[in-house]
PDB file of C-alpha atoms in Angstrom:
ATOM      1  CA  UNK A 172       9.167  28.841  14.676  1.00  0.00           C
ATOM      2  CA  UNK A 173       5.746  26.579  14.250  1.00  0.00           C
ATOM      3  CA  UNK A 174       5.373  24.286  16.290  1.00  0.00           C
ATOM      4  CA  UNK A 175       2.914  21.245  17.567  1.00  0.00           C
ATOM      5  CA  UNK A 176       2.607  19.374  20.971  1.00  0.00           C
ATOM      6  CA  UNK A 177       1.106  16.504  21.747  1.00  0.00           C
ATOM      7  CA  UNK A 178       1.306  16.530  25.836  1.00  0.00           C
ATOM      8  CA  UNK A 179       0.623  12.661  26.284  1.00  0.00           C
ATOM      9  CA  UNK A 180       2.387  10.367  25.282  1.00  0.00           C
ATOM     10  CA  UNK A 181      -0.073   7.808  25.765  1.00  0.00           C
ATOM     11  CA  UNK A 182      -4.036   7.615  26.325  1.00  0.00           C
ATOM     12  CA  UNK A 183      -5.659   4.771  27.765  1.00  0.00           C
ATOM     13  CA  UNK A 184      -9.486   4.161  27.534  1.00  0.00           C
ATOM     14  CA  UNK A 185     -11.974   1.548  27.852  1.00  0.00           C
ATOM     15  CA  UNK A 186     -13.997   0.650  24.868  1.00  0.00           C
ATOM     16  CA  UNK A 187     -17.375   2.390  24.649  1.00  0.00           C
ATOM     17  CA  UNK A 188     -15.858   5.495  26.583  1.00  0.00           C
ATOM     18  CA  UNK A 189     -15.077   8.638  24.996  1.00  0.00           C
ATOM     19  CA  UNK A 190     -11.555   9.353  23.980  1.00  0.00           C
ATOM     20  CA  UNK A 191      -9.683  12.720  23.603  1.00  0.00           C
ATOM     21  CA  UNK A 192      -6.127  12.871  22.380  1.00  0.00           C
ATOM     22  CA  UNK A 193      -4.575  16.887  23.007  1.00  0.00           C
ATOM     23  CA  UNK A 194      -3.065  18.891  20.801  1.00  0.00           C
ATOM     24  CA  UNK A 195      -1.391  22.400  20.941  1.00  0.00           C
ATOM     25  CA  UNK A 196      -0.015  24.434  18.315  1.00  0.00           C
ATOM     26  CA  UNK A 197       2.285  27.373  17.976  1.00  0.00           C
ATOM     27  CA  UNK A 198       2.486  29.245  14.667  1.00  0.00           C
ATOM     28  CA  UNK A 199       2.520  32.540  12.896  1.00  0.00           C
ATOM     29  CA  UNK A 200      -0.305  33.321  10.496  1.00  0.00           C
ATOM     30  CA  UNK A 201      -3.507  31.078   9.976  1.00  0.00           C
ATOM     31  CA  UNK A 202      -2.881  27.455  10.506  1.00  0.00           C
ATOM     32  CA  UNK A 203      -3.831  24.534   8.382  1.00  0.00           C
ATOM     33  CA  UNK A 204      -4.488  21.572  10.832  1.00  0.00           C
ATOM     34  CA  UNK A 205      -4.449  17.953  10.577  1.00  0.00           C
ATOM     35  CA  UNK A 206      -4.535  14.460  12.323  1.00  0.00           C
ATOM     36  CA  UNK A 207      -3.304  11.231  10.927  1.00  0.00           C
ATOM     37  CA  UNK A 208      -3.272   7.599  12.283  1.00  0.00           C
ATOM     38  CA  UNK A 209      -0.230   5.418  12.084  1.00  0.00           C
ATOM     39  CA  UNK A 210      -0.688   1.656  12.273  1.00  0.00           C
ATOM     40  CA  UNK A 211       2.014  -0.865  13.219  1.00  0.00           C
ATOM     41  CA  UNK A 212       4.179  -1.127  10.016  1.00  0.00           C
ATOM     42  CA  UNK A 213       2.040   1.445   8.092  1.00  0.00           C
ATOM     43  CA  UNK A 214       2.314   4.364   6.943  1.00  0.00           C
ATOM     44  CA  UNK A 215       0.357   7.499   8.102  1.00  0.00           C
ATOM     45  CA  UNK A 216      -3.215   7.844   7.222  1.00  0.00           C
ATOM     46  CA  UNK A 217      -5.116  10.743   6.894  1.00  0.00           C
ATOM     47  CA  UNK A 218      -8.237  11.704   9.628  1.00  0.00           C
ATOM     48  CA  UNK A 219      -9.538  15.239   9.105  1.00  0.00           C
ATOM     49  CA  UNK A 220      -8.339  18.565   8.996  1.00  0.00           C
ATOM     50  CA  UNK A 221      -9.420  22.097   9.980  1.00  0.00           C
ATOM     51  CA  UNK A 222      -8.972  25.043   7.391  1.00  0.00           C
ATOM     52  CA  UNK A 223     -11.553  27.745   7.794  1.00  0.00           C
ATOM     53  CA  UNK A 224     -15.383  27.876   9.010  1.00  0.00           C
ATOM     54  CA  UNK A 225     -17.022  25.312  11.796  1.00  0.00           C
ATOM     55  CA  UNK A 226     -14.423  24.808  14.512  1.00  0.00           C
ATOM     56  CA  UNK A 227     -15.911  21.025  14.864  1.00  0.00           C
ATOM     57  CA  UNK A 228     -14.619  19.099  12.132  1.00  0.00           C
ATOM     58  CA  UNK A 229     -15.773  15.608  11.274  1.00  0.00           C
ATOM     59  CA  UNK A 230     -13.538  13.095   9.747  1.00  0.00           C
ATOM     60  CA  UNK A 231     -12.973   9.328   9.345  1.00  0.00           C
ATOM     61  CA  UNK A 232     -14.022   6.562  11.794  1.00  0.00           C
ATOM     62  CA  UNK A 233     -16.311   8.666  13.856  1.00  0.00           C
ATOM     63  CA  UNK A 234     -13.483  10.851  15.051  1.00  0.00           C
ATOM     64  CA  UNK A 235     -14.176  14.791  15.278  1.00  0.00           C
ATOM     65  CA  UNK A 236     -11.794  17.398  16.376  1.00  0.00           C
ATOM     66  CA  UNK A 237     -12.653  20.913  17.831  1.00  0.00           C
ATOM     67  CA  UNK A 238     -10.743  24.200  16.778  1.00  0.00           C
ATOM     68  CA  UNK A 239      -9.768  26.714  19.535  1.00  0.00           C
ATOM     69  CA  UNK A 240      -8.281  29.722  18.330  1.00  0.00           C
ATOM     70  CA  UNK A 241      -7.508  31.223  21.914  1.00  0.00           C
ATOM     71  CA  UNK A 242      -6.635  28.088  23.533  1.00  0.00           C
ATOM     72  CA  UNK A 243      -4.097  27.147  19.772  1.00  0.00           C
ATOM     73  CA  UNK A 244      -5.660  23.773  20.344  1.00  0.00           C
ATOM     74  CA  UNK A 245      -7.004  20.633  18.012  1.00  0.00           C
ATOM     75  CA  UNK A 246      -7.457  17.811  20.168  1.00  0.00           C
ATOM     76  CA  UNK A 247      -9.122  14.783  18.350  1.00  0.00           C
ATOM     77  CA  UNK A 248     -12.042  13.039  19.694  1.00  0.00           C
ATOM     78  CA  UNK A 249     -14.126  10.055  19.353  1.00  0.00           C
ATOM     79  CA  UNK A 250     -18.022  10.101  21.105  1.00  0.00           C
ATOM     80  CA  UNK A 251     -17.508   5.916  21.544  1.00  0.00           C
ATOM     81  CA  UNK A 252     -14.028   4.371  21.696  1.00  0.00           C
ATOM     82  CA  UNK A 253     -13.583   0.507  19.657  1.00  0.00           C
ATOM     83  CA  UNK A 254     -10.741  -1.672  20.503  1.00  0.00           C
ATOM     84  CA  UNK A 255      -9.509  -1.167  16.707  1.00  0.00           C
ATOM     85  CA  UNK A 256      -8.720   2.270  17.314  1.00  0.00           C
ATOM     86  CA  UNK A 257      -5.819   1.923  19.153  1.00  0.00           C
ATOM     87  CA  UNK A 258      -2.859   3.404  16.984  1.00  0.00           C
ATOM     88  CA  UNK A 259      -0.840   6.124  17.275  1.00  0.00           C
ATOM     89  CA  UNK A 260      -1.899   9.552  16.410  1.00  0.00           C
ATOM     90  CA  UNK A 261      -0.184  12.503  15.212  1.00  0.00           C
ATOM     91  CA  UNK A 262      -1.685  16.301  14.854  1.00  0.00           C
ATOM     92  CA  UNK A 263       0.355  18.174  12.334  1.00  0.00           C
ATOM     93  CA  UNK A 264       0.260  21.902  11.103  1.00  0.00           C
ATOM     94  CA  UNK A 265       1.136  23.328   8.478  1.00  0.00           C
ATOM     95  CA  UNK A 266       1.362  27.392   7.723  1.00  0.00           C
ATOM     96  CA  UNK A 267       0.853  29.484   4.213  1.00  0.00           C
ATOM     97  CA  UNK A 268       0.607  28.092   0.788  1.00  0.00           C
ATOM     98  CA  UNK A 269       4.280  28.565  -0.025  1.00  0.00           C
ATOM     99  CA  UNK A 270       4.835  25.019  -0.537  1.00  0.00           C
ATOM    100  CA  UNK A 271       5.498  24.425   2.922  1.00  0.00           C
ATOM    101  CA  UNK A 272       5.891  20.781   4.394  1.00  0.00           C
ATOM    102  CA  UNK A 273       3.344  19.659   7.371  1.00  0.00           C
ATOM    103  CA  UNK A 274       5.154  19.956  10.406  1.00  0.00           C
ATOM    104  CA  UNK A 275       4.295  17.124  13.404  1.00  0.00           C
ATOM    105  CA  UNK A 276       3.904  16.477  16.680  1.00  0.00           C
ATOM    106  CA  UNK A 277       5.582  13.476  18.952  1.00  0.00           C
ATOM    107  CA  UNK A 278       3.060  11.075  18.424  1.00  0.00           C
ATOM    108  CA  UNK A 279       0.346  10.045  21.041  1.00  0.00           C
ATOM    109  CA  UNK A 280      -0.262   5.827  21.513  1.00  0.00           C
ATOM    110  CA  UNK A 281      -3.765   5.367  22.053  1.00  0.00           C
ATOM    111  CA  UNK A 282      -4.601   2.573  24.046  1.00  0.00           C
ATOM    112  CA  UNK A 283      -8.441   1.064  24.335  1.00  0.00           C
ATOM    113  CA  UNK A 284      -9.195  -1.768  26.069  1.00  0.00           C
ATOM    114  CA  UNK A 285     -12.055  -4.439  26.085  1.00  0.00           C
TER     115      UNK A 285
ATOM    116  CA  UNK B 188      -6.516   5.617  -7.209  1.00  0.00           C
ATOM    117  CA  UNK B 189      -3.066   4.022  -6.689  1.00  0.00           C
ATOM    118  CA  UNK B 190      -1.500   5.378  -3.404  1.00  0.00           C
ATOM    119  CA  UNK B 191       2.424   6.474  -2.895  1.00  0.00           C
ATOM    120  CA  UNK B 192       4.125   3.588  -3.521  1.00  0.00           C
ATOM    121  CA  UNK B 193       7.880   2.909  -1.531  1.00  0.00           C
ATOM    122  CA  UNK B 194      10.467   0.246  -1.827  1.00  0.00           C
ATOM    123  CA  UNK B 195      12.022  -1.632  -0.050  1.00  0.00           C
ATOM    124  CA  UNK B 196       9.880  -1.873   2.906  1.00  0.00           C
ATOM    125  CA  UNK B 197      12.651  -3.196   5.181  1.00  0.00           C
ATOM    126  CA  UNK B 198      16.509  -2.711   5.109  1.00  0.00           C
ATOM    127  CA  UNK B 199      19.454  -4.202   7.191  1.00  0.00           C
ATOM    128  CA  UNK B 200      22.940  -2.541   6.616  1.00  0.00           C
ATOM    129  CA  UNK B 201      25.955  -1.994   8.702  1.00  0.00           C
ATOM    130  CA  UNK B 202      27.311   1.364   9.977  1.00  0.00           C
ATOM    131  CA  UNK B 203      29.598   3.161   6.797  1.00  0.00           C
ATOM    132  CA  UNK B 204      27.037   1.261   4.760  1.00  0.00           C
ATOM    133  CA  UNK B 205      25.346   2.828   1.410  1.00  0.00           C
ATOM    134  CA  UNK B 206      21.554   2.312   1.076  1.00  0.00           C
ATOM    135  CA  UNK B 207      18.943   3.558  -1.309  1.00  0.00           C
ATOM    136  CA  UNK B 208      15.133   4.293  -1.221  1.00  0.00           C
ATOM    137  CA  UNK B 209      12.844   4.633  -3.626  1.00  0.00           C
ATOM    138  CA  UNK B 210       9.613   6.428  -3.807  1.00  0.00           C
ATOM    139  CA  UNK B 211       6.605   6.906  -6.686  1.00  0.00           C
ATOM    140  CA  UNK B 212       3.485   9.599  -5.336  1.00  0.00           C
ATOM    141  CA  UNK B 213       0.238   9.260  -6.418  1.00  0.00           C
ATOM    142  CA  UNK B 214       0.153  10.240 -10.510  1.00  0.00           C
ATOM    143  CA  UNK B 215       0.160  13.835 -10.887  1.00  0.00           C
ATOM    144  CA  UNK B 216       0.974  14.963  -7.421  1.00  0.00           C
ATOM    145  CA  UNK B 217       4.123  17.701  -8.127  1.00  0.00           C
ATOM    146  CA  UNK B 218       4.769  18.040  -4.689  1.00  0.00           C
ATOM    147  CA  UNK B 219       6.774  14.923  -3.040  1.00  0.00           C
ATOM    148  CA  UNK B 220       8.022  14.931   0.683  1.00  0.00           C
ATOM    149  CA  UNK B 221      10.707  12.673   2.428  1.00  0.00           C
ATOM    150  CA  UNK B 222      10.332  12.307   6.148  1.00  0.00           C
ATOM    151  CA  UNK B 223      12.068  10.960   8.641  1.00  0.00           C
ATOM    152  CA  UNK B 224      10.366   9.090  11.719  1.00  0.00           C
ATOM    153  CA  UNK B 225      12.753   8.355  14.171  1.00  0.00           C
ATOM    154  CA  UNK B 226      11.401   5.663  17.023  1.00  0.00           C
ATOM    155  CA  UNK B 227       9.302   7.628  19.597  1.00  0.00           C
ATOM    156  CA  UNK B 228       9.228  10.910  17.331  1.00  0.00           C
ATOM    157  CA  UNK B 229       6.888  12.426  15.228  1.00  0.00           C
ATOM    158  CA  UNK B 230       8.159  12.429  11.337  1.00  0.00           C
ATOM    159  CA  UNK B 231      10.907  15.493  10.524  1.00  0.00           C
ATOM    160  CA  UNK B 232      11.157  16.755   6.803  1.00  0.00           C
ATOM    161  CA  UNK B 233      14.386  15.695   4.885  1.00  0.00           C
ATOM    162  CA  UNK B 234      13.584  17.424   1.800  1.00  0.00           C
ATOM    163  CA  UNK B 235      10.327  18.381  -0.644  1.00  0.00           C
ATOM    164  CA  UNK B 236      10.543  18.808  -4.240  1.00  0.00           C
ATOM    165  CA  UNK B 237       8.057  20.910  -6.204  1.00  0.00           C
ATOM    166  CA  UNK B 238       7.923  19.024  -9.752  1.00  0.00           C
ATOM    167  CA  UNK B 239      11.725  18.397 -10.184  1.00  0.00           C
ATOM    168  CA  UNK B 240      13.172  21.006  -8.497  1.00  0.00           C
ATOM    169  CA  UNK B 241      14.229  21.249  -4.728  1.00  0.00           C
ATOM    170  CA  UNK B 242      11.901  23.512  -2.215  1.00  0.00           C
ATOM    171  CA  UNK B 243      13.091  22.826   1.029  1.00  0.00           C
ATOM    172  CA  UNK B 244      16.368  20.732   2.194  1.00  0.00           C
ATOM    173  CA  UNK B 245      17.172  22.927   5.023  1.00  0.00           C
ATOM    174  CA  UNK B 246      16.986  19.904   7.643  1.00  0.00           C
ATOM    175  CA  UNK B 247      18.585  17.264   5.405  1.00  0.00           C
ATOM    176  CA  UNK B 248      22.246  16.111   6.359  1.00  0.00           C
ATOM    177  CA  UNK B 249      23.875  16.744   3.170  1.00  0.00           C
ATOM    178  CA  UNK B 250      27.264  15.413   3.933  1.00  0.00           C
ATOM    179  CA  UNK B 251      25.415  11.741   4.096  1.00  0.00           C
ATOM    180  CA  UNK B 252      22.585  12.371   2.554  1.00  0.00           C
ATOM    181  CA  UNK B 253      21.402  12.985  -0.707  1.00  0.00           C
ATOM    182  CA  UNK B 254      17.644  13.459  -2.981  1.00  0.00           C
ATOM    183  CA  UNK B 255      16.873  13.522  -6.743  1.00  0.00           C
ATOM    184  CA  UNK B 256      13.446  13.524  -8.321  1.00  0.00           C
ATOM    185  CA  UNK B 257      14.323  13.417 -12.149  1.00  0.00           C
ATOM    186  CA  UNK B 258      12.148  13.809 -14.408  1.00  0.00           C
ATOM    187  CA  UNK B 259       9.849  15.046 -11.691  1.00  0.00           C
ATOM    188  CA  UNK B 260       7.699  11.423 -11.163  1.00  0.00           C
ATOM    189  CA  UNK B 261       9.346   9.349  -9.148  1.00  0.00           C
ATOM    190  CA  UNK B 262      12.357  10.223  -6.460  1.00  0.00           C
ATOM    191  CA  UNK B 263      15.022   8.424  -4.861  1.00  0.00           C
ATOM    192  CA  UNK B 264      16.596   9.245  -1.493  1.00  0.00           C
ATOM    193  CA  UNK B 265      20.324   7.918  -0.467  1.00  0.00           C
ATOM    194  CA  UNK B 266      22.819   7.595   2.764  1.00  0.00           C
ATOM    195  CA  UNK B 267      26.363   7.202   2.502  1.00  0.00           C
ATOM    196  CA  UNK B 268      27.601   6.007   4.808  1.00  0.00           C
ATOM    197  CA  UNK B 269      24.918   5.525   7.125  1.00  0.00           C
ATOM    198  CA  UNK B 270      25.640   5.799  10.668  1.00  0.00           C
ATOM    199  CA  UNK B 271      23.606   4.044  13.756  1.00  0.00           C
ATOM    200  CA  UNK B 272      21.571   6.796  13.760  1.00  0.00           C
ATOM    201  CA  UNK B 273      20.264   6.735  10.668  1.00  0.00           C
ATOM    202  CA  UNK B 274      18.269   3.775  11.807  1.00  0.00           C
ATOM    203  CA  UNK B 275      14.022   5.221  11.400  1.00  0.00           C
ATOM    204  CA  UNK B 276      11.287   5.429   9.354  1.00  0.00           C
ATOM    205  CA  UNK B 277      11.841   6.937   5.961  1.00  0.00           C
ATOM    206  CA  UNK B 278       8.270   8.061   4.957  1.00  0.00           C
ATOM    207  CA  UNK B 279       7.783   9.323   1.549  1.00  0.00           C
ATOM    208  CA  UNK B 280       3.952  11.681   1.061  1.00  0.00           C
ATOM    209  CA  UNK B 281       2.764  13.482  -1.791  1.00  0.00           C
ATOM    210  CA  UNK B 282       0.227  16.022  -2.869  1.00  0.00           C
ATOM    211  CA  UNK B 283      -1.355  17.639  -5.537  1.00  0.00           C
ATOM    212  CA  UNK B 284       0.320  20.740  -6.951  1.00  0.00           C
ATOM    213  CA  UNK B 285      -1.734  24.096  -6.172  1.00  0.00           C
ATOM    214  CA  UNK B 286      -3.686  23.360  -3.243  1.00  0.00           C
ATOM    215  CA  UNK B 287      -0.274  23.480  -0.805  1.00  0.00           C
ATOM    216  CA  UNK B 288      -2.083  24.548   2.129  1.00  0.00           C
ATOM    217  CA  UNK B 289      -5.347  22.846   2.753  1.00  0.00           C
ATOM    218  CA  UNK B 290      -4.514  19.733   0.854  1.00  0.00           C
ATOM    219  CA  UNK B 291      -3.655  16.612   3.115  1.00  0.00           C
ATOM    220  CA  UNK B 292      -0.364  14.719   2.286  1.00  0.00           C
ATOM    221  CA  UNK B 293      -0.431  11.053   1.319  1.00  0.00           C
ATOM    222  CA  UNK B 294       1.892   8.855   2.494  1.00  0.00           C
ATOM    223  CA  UNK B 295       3.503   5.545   1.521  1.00  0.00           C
ATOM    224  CA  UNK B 296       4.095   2.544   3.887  1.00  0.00           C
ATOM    225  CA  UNK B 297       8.198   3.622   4.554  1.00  0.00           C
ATOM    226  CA  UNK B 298      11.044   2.585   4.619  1.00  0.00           C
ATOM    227  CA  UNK B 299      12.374   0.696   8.052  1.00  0.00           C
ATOM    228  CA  UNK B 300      16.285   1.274   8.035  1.00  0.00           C
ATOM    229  CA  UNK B 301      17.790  -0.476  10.445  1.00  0.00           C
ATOM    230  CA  UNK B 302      21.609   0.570  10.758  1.00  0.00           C
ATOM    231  CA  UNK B 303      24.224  -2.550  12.732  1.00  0.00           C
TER     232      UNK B 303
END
């Protein structure tokens, strides 16, 4: 069965710092691999994902994740941590073009203080 | 472009309750997702539709729950009765038909279901 885990529940860093928020997945087959941010009373929003080619992948608000195929990692990451990026994240997979759904880890509450 | 757009935002019923939620994707997305984020927890699939026509429902409790997407727009997703824990999240996403694995989904805000 695919699956994704987020081992922290939360991350706390100090603004200006470098963040890192870990993910690990578990699939069959080539995985498609994505992060999305979830406000307080909003829906999910979409960061970056990793399909094929450069394991770093760039996304939205300065955050970058890194591909490792032999560790099945994605963690997210973010050079310079702002107060306004504490929300909590989610890394999601998804395998095959069958129509299948995105499949999601537990969460992880990012915490940055002033 | 106009993003997935969900109603009602917030909902109060009792336990053995009926409730209803209602979801439109972004125009000419075929592919429509209802998940369910229960507090703590990442977001579980209910059920996807591909146009009007069911793909995956396999985690959906279908002796309370029920989906329809007529007409293959807009889709509605209902509980009866709803029980206390039913109370989460309910997050509708679409995407674009064709591009299944390397597309992103878009969500809407949800649905906060709060079951007394």
């Amino acid at each position: 069965a695919q699956s994704v885990a987020q081992p922290e529940d939360q991350v706390n860093v100090a603004e200006g710092n470098p963040l890192t928020v870990k993910c690990t997945y578990s699939v069959s087959g080539n995985p498609y691999l994505f992060w999305y941010v979830q406000y307080p009373n909003r829906g999910l929003q979409f960061l970056l994902k990793y399909i094929t080619g450069d394991n770093l992948v760039k996304g939205s608000y300065g955050f970058e994740a890194e591909f490792n195929k032999s560790q099945t990692s994605f963690h997210l990451k973010k050079p310079s941590a702002l107060v306004s990026d504490s929300a909590l994240y989610f890394c999601a997979v998804r395998v095959g073009q069958a129509g299948t759904a995105l499949i999601f880890g537990k969460g992880t509450t990012l915490s940055v203080s002033s | 472009e106009a993003g997935v757009a969900q109603s009602p935002r917030y909902k109060i019923i009792e336990k053995r309750q009926s409730v209803a939620f209602w979801c439109n994707p972004i125009s000419g997305h075929a592919t429509l997702y209802w998940y369910q984020q229960i507090l703590g927890q990442g977001p579980k699939l209910l059920i996807q539709f591909q146009n009007n026509g069911v793909v995956d429902d396999s985690q959906l409790p279908k002796d309370r729950f029920s989906a329809e997407r007529l007409k293959g727009v807009d889709s509605t997703l209902k509980i009866q009765p709803a029980k206390l824990e039913d109370s989460a999240v309910y997050l509708c996403a679409s995407t674009p038909a064709g591009r299944w694995g390397n597309t992103e989904a878009f969500f809407g805000q949800g649905t906060r279901l709060t079951v007394v």
